[in-house]
Amino acid sequence: MTINRRAFLSASAALAGTMAVPRLGAAADTIKLGSILDTSGIFDAYGKPMDMAMRLAVKEINDAGGLNGQQIEIVSYDTQSDMALYTQFGQQLVRRDKADIVHGGILSASREAIRQTMRKAKTLYFYNVLYEGGVCDRNIFINGVTPAQQVEALVPFAMERAGGNKVYILAADYNYGQITANWIQKYVEENGGEVVAVDFFPLDVADFGSTIAKIQGAAPDLVIAPLVGGAHLSFFRQWAAAGMKDKIPLASTTMGVGNEHKVLTPEEGNGIMVAYNYSQELDTPANKAFKEAWAEAYGDSSAIHEIAVSNYQGVKMWAEAVKKAGSTDRDAVIAALETGLSIDGPAGTVTVDPKTHHATLDVHLMVVEDQGMNVVETLPQRPPIDTQAVCDLVANPDDNKQYEIKI
């Protein structure tokens, strides 16, 4: 995943909050959980809530007695949004700190910067972020949605609400945007629609005036926008300013994943259709309890977003596997996870897919309204079908690559 800090609330007080999780001594009876995140620099609006979520999960586990009689010790590193530091800190975690488990990474590049280090050191690694799919590696577990889980649900939902089958795609010009645009085309066609145009934009493009004019000329029934970052957020503002928001509906696979919908005014954001694993507006006992626990720890729950919840659920999934295995031994924990282990989290049930080590999870179809994401429909337990098409770790446990998924 690639992101930009300017896409978010520039002055969210909750992001500055920290919760004290006591750093335990280096006693032999502690379990070392390594964390590598961008908690400062241009990506900190993603990394800080992810760090907060990890610390909340660890506190809850430790307060409940720890894992198999052991308390968790957090060993965390801030990469300062510098990709080179992922490699350095990843090596420190496995060589010097002797971490039992590592959770971390935001961008896909950060995942790949440390994935082979973790594999070589036989240190289990969790990547808890939505991404483009295709990673096949027995040493990693991934808890974010992949494009097929999300896009297959979003496209027919958006087309039906738009009342037409002509779709215009605007996408970020890198692997996530390109792959997601391909998935959108596939599902538009499968649902009887037609893609009238696909435009790609570098991440620093912020002027969409000519693009809006092109869209007006093409006269689609729906625009779907896997755009990324603060510069691309300008499209949604310019679209509304041009008077187009109420003329041609919008859907997005990225807008709101890190609370971008809170940056837009209701006049700019209302009506945008999205599909994610989490929304603060989920009306469930589990989400209510999670938000209350977060608010108790940090003062309020405004900082919670999609990948913060993914990180929380990833830590809880690993913890359940350690309990089931009765050990932090990597192979024993992997074996426990590969039983198809499930947890119930703030976003619903999360289940390990043994074949891919990705998550089978709920996808919530939502519409932005007054800076919230209102849930219209929940599609339970959607499998990672894109990665399943290329990855089978049950049959090929030594596989180790990120496949380019053919659509």
One Martini backbone bead per residue (centre of mass of N, CA, C, O) as a GRO file, in nm:
protein
  407
    1MET     BB    1   0.098   0.034   0.020
    2THR     BB    2   0.024   0.379  -0.067
    3ILE     BB    3   0.092   0.701   0.095
    4ASN     BB    4  -0.040   1.019   0.247
    5ARG     BB    5  -0.070   1.241   0.499
    6ARG     BB    6  -0.263   1.467   0.363
    7ALA     BB    7  -0.528   1.270   0.372
    8PHE     BB    8  -0.560   1.379   0.661
    9LEU     BB    9  -0.592   1.481   0.964
   10SER     BB   10  -0.388   1.741   1.063
   11ALA     BB   11  -0.535   1.771   1.382
   12SER     BB   12  -0.536   1.499   1.537
   13ALA     BB   13  -0.527   1.449   1.868
   14ALA     BB   14  -0.534   1.135   1.888
   15LEU     BB   15  -0.258   1.078   1.743
   16ALA     BB   16  -0.087   1.197   1.994
   17GLY     BB   17  -0.155   0.968   2.155
   18THR     BB   18  -0.066   0.767   2.443
   19MET     BB   19  -0.003   0.436   2.569
   20ALA     BB   20   0.090   0.275   2.843
   21VAL     BB   21   0.327   0.009   2.809
   22PRO     BB   22   0.500  -0.173   2.989
   23ARG     BB   23   0.836  -0.227   3.007
   24LEU     BB   24   0.982  -0.506   3.028
   25GLY     BB   25   1.196  -0.701   3.115
   26ALA     BB   26   1.456  -0.938   3.011
   27ALA     BB   27   1.311  -1.177   3.079
   28ALA     BB   28   1.258  -1.513   2.998
   29ASP     BB   29   0.924  -1.485   3.043
   30THR     BB   30   0.913  -1.322   2.781
   31ILE     BB   31   0.749  -1.185   2.501
   32LYS     BB   32   0.863  -1.076   2.185
   33LEU     BB   33   0.725  -0.789   2.024
   34GLY     BB   34   0.764  -0.674   1.711
   35SER     BB   35   0.776  -0.327   1.578
   36ILE     BB   36   0.720  -0.172   1.246
   37LEU     BB   37   0.672   0.184   1.204
   38ASP     BB   38   0.522   0.490   1.096
   39THR     BB   39   0.530   0.733   1.368
   40SER     BB   40   0.676   0.923   1.166
   41GLY     BB   41   0.620   1.142   0.935
   42ILE     BB   42   0.429   1.109   0.637
   43PHE     BB   43   0.293   0.819   0.773
   44ASP     BB   44   0.171   0.867   1.073
   45ALA     BB   45  -0.146   0.848   1.027
   46TYR     BB   46  -0.109   0.538   1.015
   47GLY     BB   47   0.104   0.444   1.236
   48LYS     BB   48  -0.015   0.543   1.503
   49PRO     BB   49  -0.281   0.375   1.512
   50MET     BB   50  -0.134   0.104   1.485
   51ASP     BB   51   0.025   0.131   1.749
   52MET     BB   52  -0.217   0.168   1.935
   53ALA     BB   53  -0.349  -0.105   1.868
   54MET     BB   54  -0.119  -0.287   1.959
   55ARG     BB   55  -0.109  -0.186   2.257
   56LEU     BB   56  -0.396  -0.262   2.328
   57ALA     BB   57  -0.375  -0.565   2.276
   58VAL     BB   58  -0.143  -0.620   2.475
   59LYS     BB   59  -0.280  -0.519   2.729
   60GLU     BB   60  -0.516  -0.718   2.724
   61ILE     BB   61  -0.343  -0.972   2.739
   62ASN     BB   62  -0.183  -0.906   2.998
   63ASP     BB   63  -0.435  -0.853   3.186
   64ALA     BB   64  -0.528  -1.170   3.125
   65GLY     BB   65  -0.218  -1.321   3.169
   66GLY     BB   66  -0.133  -1.370   2.892
   67LEU     BB   67   0.083  -1.629   2.748
   68ASN     BB   68   0.125  -1.907   2.900
   69GLY     BB   69   0.234  -1.713   3.153
   70GLN     BB   70   0.319  -1.478   2.961
   71GLN     BB   71   0.451  -1.179   2.885
   72ILE     BB   72   0.447  -0.894   2.684
   73GLU     BB   73   0.708  -0.746   2.491
   74ILE     BB   74   0.779  -0.441   2.352
   75VAL     BB   75   0.951  -0.388   2.030
   76SER     BB   76   0.998  -0.068   1.896
   77TYR     BB   77   0.993   0.098   1.566
   78ASP     BB   78   1.078   0.403   1.402
   79THR     BB   79   1.114   0.493   1.056
   80GLN     BB   80   1.030   0.789   0.969
   81SER     BB   81   0.948   0.723   0.668
   82ASP     BB   82   1.206   0.525   0.612
   83MET     BB   83   1.278   0.258   0.422
   84ALA     BB   84   1.571   0.185   0.520
   85LEU     BB   85   1.485   0.123   0.825
   86TYR     BB   86   1.352  -0.149   0.788
   87THR     BB   87   1.604  -0.315   0.748
   88GLN     BB   88   1.753  -0.238   1.007
   89PHE     BB   89   1.523  -0.315   1.216
   90GLY     BB   90   1.479  -0.603   1.126
   91GLN     BB   91   1.763  -0.702   1.204
   92GLN     BB   92   1.749  -0.621   1.503
   93LEU     BB   93   1.510  -0.801   1.588
   94VAL     BB   94   1.657  -1.084   1.510
   95ARG     BB   95   1.954  -1.040   1.634
   96ARG     BB   96   1.928  -0.866   1.906
   97ASP     BB   97   1.619  -0.902   2.020
   98LYS     BB   98   1.476  -1.174   1.965
   99ALA     BB   99   1.212  -1.200   1.829
  100ASP     BB  100   0.909  -1.388   1.818
  101ILE     BB  101   0.757  -1.143   1.674
  102VAL     BB  102   0.629  -0.963   1.376
  103HIS     BB  103   0.481  -0.641   1.336
  104GLY     BB  104   0.449  -0.479   1.008
  105GLY     BB  105   0.400  -0.240   0.795
  106ILE     BB  106   0.260  -0.065   0.503
  107LEU     BB  107   0.400  -0.069   0.266
  108SER     BB  108   0.495  -0.293   0.035
  109ALA     BB  109   0.796  -0.217   0.051
  110SER     BB  110   0.823  -0.273   0.357
  111ARG     BB  111   0.761  -0.568   0.348
  112GLU     BB  112   0.996  -0.647   0.143
  113ALA     BB  113   1.232  -0.536   0.329
  114ILE     BB  114   1.162  -0.781   0.566
  115ARG     BB  115   1.065  -1.067   0.481
  116GLN     BB  116   1.341  -1.221   0.431
  117THR     BB  117   1.457  -1.179   0.712
  118MET     BB  118   1.238  -1.339   0.862
  119ARG     BB  119   1.267  -1.603   0.711
  120LYS     BB  120   1.569  -1.661   0.765
  121ALA     BB  121   1.520  -1.634   1.093
  122LYS     BB  122   1.245  -1.760   1.176
  123THR     BB  123   1.038  -1.509   1.193
  124LEU     BB  124   0.739  -1.428   1.249
  125TYR     BB  125   0.501  -1.260   1.016
  126PHE     BB  126   0.290  -0.962   1.022
  127TYR     BB  127   0.060  -0.825   0.775
  128ASN     BB  128  -0.188  -0.547   0.844
  129VAL     BB  129  -0.273  -0.482   0.521
  130LEU     BB  130  -0.389  -0.360   0.259
  131TYR     BB  131  -0.353  -0.507  -0.078
  132GLU     BB  132  -0.268  -0.655  -0.403
  133GLY     BB  133  -0.153  -0.929  -0.370
  134GLY     BB  134   0.037  -1.261  -0.399
  135VAL     BB  135   0.157  -1.352  -0.142
  136CYS     BB  136   0.392  -1.645  -0.097
  137ASP     BB  137   0.444  -1.729   0.249
  138ARG     BB  138   0.477  -1.918   0.536
  139ASN     BB  139   0.597  -1.667   0.728
  140ILE     BB  140   0.323  -1.521   0.648
  141PHE     BB  141   0.059  -1.296   0.764
  142ILE     BB  142  -0.256  -1.165   0.625
  143ASN     BB  143  -0.521  -0.908   0.727
  144GLY     BB  144  -0.596  -0.780   0.463
  145VAL     BB  145  -0.743  -0.674   0.197
  146THR     BB  146  -0.812  -0.768  -0.123
  147PRO     BB  147  -0.934  -0.688  -0.424
  148ALA     BB  148  -1.142  -0.921  -0.457
  149GLN     BB  149  -1.287  -0.889  -0.188
  150GLN     BB  150  -1.376  -0.591  -0.258
  151VAL     BB  151  -1.449  -0.546  -0.566
  152GLU     BB  152  -1.665  -0.766  -0.609
  153ALA     BB  153  -1.861  -0.604  -0.418
  154LEU     BB  154  -1.856  -0.301  -0.515
  155VAL     BB  155  -1.941  -0.295  -0.814
  156PRO     BB  156  -2.243  -0.390  -0.806
  157PHE     BB  157  -2.330  -0.188  -0.594
  158ALA     BB  158  -2.260   0.072  -0.757
  159MET     BB  159  -2.417   0.011  -1.018
  160GLU     BB  160  -2.697  -0.007  -0.891
  161ARG     BB  161  -2.698   0.283  -0.763
  162ALA     BB  162  -2.641   0.429  -1.043
  163GLY     BB  163  -2.813   0.296  -1.292
  164GLY     BB  164  -2.555   0.177  -1.458
  165ASN     BB  165  -2.279   0.049  -1.703
  166LYS     BB  166  -2.090   0.302  -1.717
  167VAL     BB  167  -1.730   0.310  -1.663
  168TYR     BB  168  -1.492   0.509  -1.483
  169ILE     BB  169  -1.132   0.503  -1.436
  170LEU     BB  170  -0.931   0.601  -1.149
  171ALA     BB  171  -0.568   0.563  -1.102
  172ALA     BB  172  -0.297   0.472  -0.957
  173ASP     BB  173   0.056   0.471  -1.073
  174TYR     BB  174   0.074   0.155  -0.958
  175ASN     BB  175   0.035  -0.154  -0.856
  176TYR     BB  176  -0.231  -0.118  -0.709
  177GLY     BB  177  -0.386   0.047  -0.926
  178GLN     BB  178  -0.346  -0.147  -1.166
  179ILE     BB  179  -0.467  -0.402  -1.043
  180THR     BB  180  -0.741  -0.282  -0.957
  181ALA     BB  181  -0.833  -0.196  -1.239
  182ASN     BB  182  -0.851  -0.483  -1.347
  183TRP     BB  183  -1.069  -0.581  -1.150
  184ILE     BB  184  -1.283  -0.379  -1.226
  185GLN     BB  185  -1.314  -0.465  -1.519
  186LYS     BB  186  -1.398  -0.754  -1.466
  187TYR     BB  187  -1.660  -0.685  -1.288
  188VAL     BB  188  -1.805  -0.511  -1.486
  189GLU     BB  189  -1.835  -0.724  -1.711
  190GLU     BB  190  -1.974  -0.947  -1.530
  191ASN     BB  191  -2.215  -0.711  -1.479
  192GLY     BB  192  -2.275  -0.579  -1.777
  193GLY     BB  193  -2.049  -0.380  -1.832
  194GLU     BB  194  -1.860  -0.068  -1.919
  195VAL     BB  195  -1.542   0.050  -1.997
  196VAL     BB  196  -1.461   0.374  -2.117
  197ALA     BB  197  -1.214   0.431  -1.906
  198VAL     BB  198  -0.850   0.461  -1.821
  199ASP     BB  199  -0.678   0.640  -1.563
  200PHE     BB  200  -0.346   0.744  -1.477
  201PHE     BB  201  -0.172   0.857  -1.164
  202PRO     BB  202   0.047   1.008  -1.015
  203LEU     BB  203   0.092   1.082  -0.675
  204ASP     BB  204   0.141   1.413  -0.743
  205VAL     BB  205  -0.132   1.455  -0.856
  206ALA     BB  206  -0.377   1.755  -0.825
  207ASP     BB  207  -0.489   1.807  -1.124
  208PHE     BB  208  -0.840   1.743  -1.255
  209GLY     BB  209  -0.969   1.923  -1.476
  210SER     BB  210  -0.928   1.760  -1.745
  211THR     BB  211  -1.056   1.499  -1.641
  212ILE     BB  212  -1.339   1.606  -1.587
  213ALA     BB  213  -1.390   1.679  -1.879
  214LYS     BB  214  -1.365   1.389  -1.989
  215ILE     BB  215  -1.595   1.270  -1.826
  216GLN     BB  216  -1.818   1.450  -1.935
  217GLY     BB  217  -1.781   1.343  -2.229
  218ALA     BB  218  -1.834   1.031  -2.159
  219ALA     BB  219  -2.080   0.981  -1.974
  220PRO     BB  220  -2.101   0.820  -1.720
  221ASP     BB  221  -2.256   0.640  -1.448
  222LEU     BB  222  -1.956   0.579  -1.323
  223VAL     BB  223  -1.702   0.631  -1.072
  224ILE     BB  224  -1.383   0.469  -1.016
  225ALA     BB  225  -1.135   0.536  -0.735
  226PRO     BB  226  -0.797   0.423  -0.705
  227LEU     BB  227  -0.684   0.647  -0.514
  228VAL     BB  228  -0.378   0.809  -0.366
  229GLY     BB  229  -0.365   1.040  -0.139
  230GLY     BB  230  -0.345   1.383  -0.106
  231ALA     BB  231  -0.345   1.461  -0.403
  232HIS     BB  232  -0.592   1.275  -0.488
  233LEU     BB  233  -0.803   1.412  -0.302
  234SER     BB  234  -0.859   1.649  -0.496
  235PHE     BB  235  -1.066   1.520  -0.679
  236PHE     BB  236  -1.313   1.527  -0.485
  237ARG     BB  237  -1.319   1.833  -0.463
  238GLN     BB  238  -1.332   1.905  -0.770
  239TRP     BB  239  -1.587   1.748  -0.832
  240ALA     BB  240  -1.772   1.914  -0.646
  241ALA     BB  241  -1.699   2.200  -0.759
  242ALA     BB  242  -1.814   2.109  -1.056
  243GLY     BB  243  -2.104   1.965  -0.994
  244MET     BB  244  -2.076   1.622  -1.004
  245LYS     BB  245  -2.170   1.458  -0.750
  246ASP     BB  246  -2.495   1.465  -0.841
  247LYS     BB  247  -2.451   1.325  -1.137
  248ILE     BB  248  -2.197   1.128  -1.069
  249PRO     BB  249  -2.109   0.863  -0.921
  250LEU     BB  250  -1.902   0.740  -0.648
  251ALA     BB  251  -1.615   0.520  -0.613
  252SER     BB  252  -1.390   0.343  -0.373
  253THR     BB  253  -1.084   0.158  -0.258
  254THR     BB  254  -0.951   0.406  -0.051
  255MET     BB  255  -1.152   0.599   0.055
  256GLY     BB  256  -1.118   0.587   0.421
  257VAL     BB  257  -0.897   0.387   0.532
  258GLY     BB  258  -0.755   0.670   0.681
  259ASN     BB  259  -0.985   0.903   0.714
  260GLU     BB  260  -1.045   1.084   0.456
  261HIS     BB  261  -1.355   1.148   0.504
  262LYS     BB  262  -1.273   1.367   0.733
  263VAL     BB  263  -1.158   1.583   0.535
  264LEU     BB  264  -1.410   1.597   0.405
  265THR     BB  265  -1.683   1.733   0.335
  266PRO     BB  266  -2.006   1.661   0.303
  267GLU     BB  267  -2.024   1.799   0.018
  268GLU     BB  268  -1.781   1.609  -0.091
  269GLY     BB  269  -1.850   1.299   0.037
  270ASN     BB  270  -2.127   1.242  -0.005
  271GLY     BB  271  -2.201   0.912  -0.154
  272ILE     BB  272  -1.958   0.754  -0.131
  273MET     BB  273  -1.845   0.435  -0.229
  274VAL     BB  274  -1.760   0.151  -0.017
  275ALA     BB  275  -1.520  -0.128   0.084
  276TYR     BB  276  -1.473  -0.283   0.402
  277ASN     BB  277  -1.386  -0.425   0.714
  278TYR     BB  278  -1.422  -0.122   0.838
  279SER     BB  279  -1.628   0.070   1.079
  280GLN     BB  280  -1.727   0.289   1.319
  281GLU     BB  281  -2.048   0.226   1.243
  282LEU     BB  282  -2.054  -0.040   1.359
  283ASP     BB  283  -2.337  -0.230   1.500
  284THR     BB  284  -2.161  -0.380   1.752
  285PRO     BB  285  -2.046  -0.509   2.037
  286ALA     BB  286  -1.745  -0.528   1.954
  287ASN     BB  287  -1.712  -0.231   1.858
  288LYS     BB  288  -1.805  -0.090   2.111
  289ALA     BB  289  -1.588  -0.211   2.299
  290PHE     BB  290  -1.344  -0.110   2.140
  291LYS     BB  291  -1.403   0.197   2.155
  292GLU     BB  292  -1.406   0.210   2.463
  293ALA     BB  293  -1.115   0.111   2.507
  294TRP     BB  294  -0.981   0.330   2.341
  295ALA     BB  295  -1.092   0.577   2.496
  296GLU     BB  296  -0.969   0.495   2.769
  297ALA     BB  297  -0.670   0.506   2.662
  298TYR     BB  298  -0.695   0.797   2.457
  299GLY     BB  299  -0.997   0.964   2.503
  300ASP     BB  300  -1.062   0.865   2.202
  301SER     BB  301  -1.186   0.723   1.866
  302SER     BB  302  -1.094   0.897   1.602
  303ALA     BB  303  -0.827   0.726   1.495
  304ILE     BB  304  -0.975   0.502   1.384
  305HIS     BB  305  -0.891   0.248   1.138
  306GLU     BB  306  -0.857  -0.003   0.925
  307ILE     BB  307  -0.541  -0.071   0.991
  308ALA     BB  308  -0.567  -0.066   1.293
  309VAL     BB  309  -0.761  -0.306   1.312
  310SER     BB  310  -0.581  -0.508   1.166
  311ASN     BB  311  -0.358  -0.499   1.381
  312TYR     BB  312  -0.526  -0.590   1.619
  313GLN     BB  313  -0.619  -0.861   1.488
  314GLY     BB  314  -0.335  -0.975   1.441
  315VAL     BB  315  -0.251  -0.997   1.739
  316LYS     BB  316  -0.493  -1.176   1.828
  317MET     BB  317  -0.434  -1.411   1.638
  318TRP     BB  318  -0.155  -1.482   1.740
  319ALA     BB  319  -0.240  -1.532   2.036
  320GLU     BB  320  -0.426  -1.773   1.978
  321ALA     BB  321  -0.201  -1.951   1.859
  322VAL     BB  322  -0.025  -1.966   2.111
  323LYS     BB  323  -0.235  -2.102   2.285
  324LYS     BB  324  -0.281  -2.350   2.105
  325ALA     BB  325   0.030  -2.435   2.101
  326GLY     BB  326   0.186  -2.362   2.381
  327SER     BB  327   0.367  -2.160   2.199
  328THR     BB  328   0.627  -1.961   2.013
  329ASP     BB  329   0.686  -2.149   1.810
  330ARG     BB  330   0.674  -2.117   1.485
  331ASP     BB  331   0.565  -2.395   1.384
  332ALA     BB  332   0.337  -2.416   1.594
  333VAL     BB  333   0.188  -2.156   1.514
  334ILE     BB  334   0.140  -2.221   1.220
  335ALA     BB  335  -0.023  -2.478   1.272
  336ALA     BB  336  -0.251  -2.332   1.421
  337LEU     BB  337  -0.332  -2.139   1.190
  338GLU     BB  338  -0.376  -2.385   0.974
  339THR     BB  339  -0.665  -2.468   1.104
  340GLY     BB  340  -0.848  -2.204   1.076
  341LEU     BB  341  -0.835  -1.972   1.252
  342SER     BB  342  -1.042  -1.772   1.480
  343ILE     BB  343  -1.179  -1.440   1.524
  344ASP     BB  344  -1.338  -1.178   1.712
  345GLY     BB  345  -1.377  -0.856   1.596
  346PRO     BB  346  -1.460  -0.532   1.523
  347ALA     BB  347  -1.513  -0.644   1.203
  348GLY     BB  348  -1.530  -0.944   1.285
  349THR     BB  349  -1.463  -1.229   1.140
  350VAL     BB  350  -1.141  -1.399   1.147
  351THR     BB  351  -0.984  -1.615   0.897
  352VAL     BB  352  -0.767  -1.853   0.820
  353ASP     BB  353  -0.604  -1.930   0.517
  354PRO     BB  354  -0.405  -2.196   0.465
  355LYS     BB  355  -0.318  -2.161   0.160
  356THR     BB  356  -0.223  -1.825   0.201
  357HIS     BB  357  -0.229  -1.660   0.485
  358HIS     BB  358  -0.491  -1.525   0.470
  359ALA     BB  359  -0.794  -1.352   0.503
  360THR     BB  360  -1.110  -1.425   0.616
  361LEU     BB  361  -1.372  -1.176   0.566
  362ASP     BB  362  -1.549  -0.904   0.617
  363VAL     BB  363  -1.762  -0.702   0.401
  364HIS     BB  364  -1.849  -0.354   0.389
  365LEU     BB  365  -2.105  -0.179   0.263
  366MET     BB  366  -2.069   0.177   0.187
  367VAL     BB  367  -2.164   0.521   0.284
  368VAL     BB  368  -2.097   0.842   0.280
  369GLU     BB  369  -2.186   1.035   0.587
  370ASP     BB  370  -2.093   1.285   0.761
  371GLN     BB  371  -1.794   1.150   0.801
  372GLY     BB  372  -1.911   0.866   0.751
  373MET     BB  373  -1.956   0.494   0.740
  374ASN     BB  374  -2.232   0.351   0.620
  375VAL     BB  375  -2.393   0.055   0.659
  376VAL     BB  376  -2.568  -0.151   0.422
  377GLU     BB  377  -2.378  -0.419   0.392
  378THR     BB  378  -2.293  -0.760   0.479
  379LEU     BB  379  -2.016  -0.974   0.378
  380PRO     BB  380  -1.938  -1.280   0.471
  381GLN     BB  381  -1.656  -1.446   0.447
  382ARG     BB  382  -1.423  -1.350   0.242
  383PRO     BB  383  -1.212  -1.471   0.023
  384PRO     BB  384  -0.877  -1.479  -0.128
  385ILE     BB  385  -0.910  -1.542  -0.456
  386ASP     BB  386  -0.661  -1.424  -0.588
  387THR     BB  387  -0.439  -1.577  -0.421
  388GLN     BB  388  -0.557  -1.866  -0.459
  389ALA     BB  389  -0.477  -1.878  -0.773
  390VAL     BB  390  -0.137  -1.881  -0.686
  391CYS     BB  391  -0.166  -2.007  -0.386
  392ASP     BB  392  -0.018  -2.316  -0.214
  393LEU     BB  393   0.101  -2.403   0.101
  394VAL     BB  394   0.015  -2.696   0.127
  395ALA     BB  395   0.158  -2.797  -0.140
  396ASN     BB  396   0.383  -2.530  -0.116
  397PRO     BB  397   0.571  -2.447   0.156
  398ASP     BB  398   0.837  -2.315  -0.011
  399ASP     BB  399   0.722  -2.077  -0.102
  400ASN     BB  400   0.867  -1.739  -0.236
  401LYS     BB  401   0.643  -1.500  -0.345
  402GLN     BB  402   0.517  -1.252  -0.570
  403TYR     BB  403   0.244  -1.264  -0.755
  404GLU     BB  404   0.115  -1.216  -1.068
  405ILE     BB  405  -0.209  -1.159  -1.126
  406LYS     BB  406  -0.422  -1.312  -1.342
  407ILE     BB  407  -0.726  -1.181  -1.516
   0.00000   0.00000   0.00000
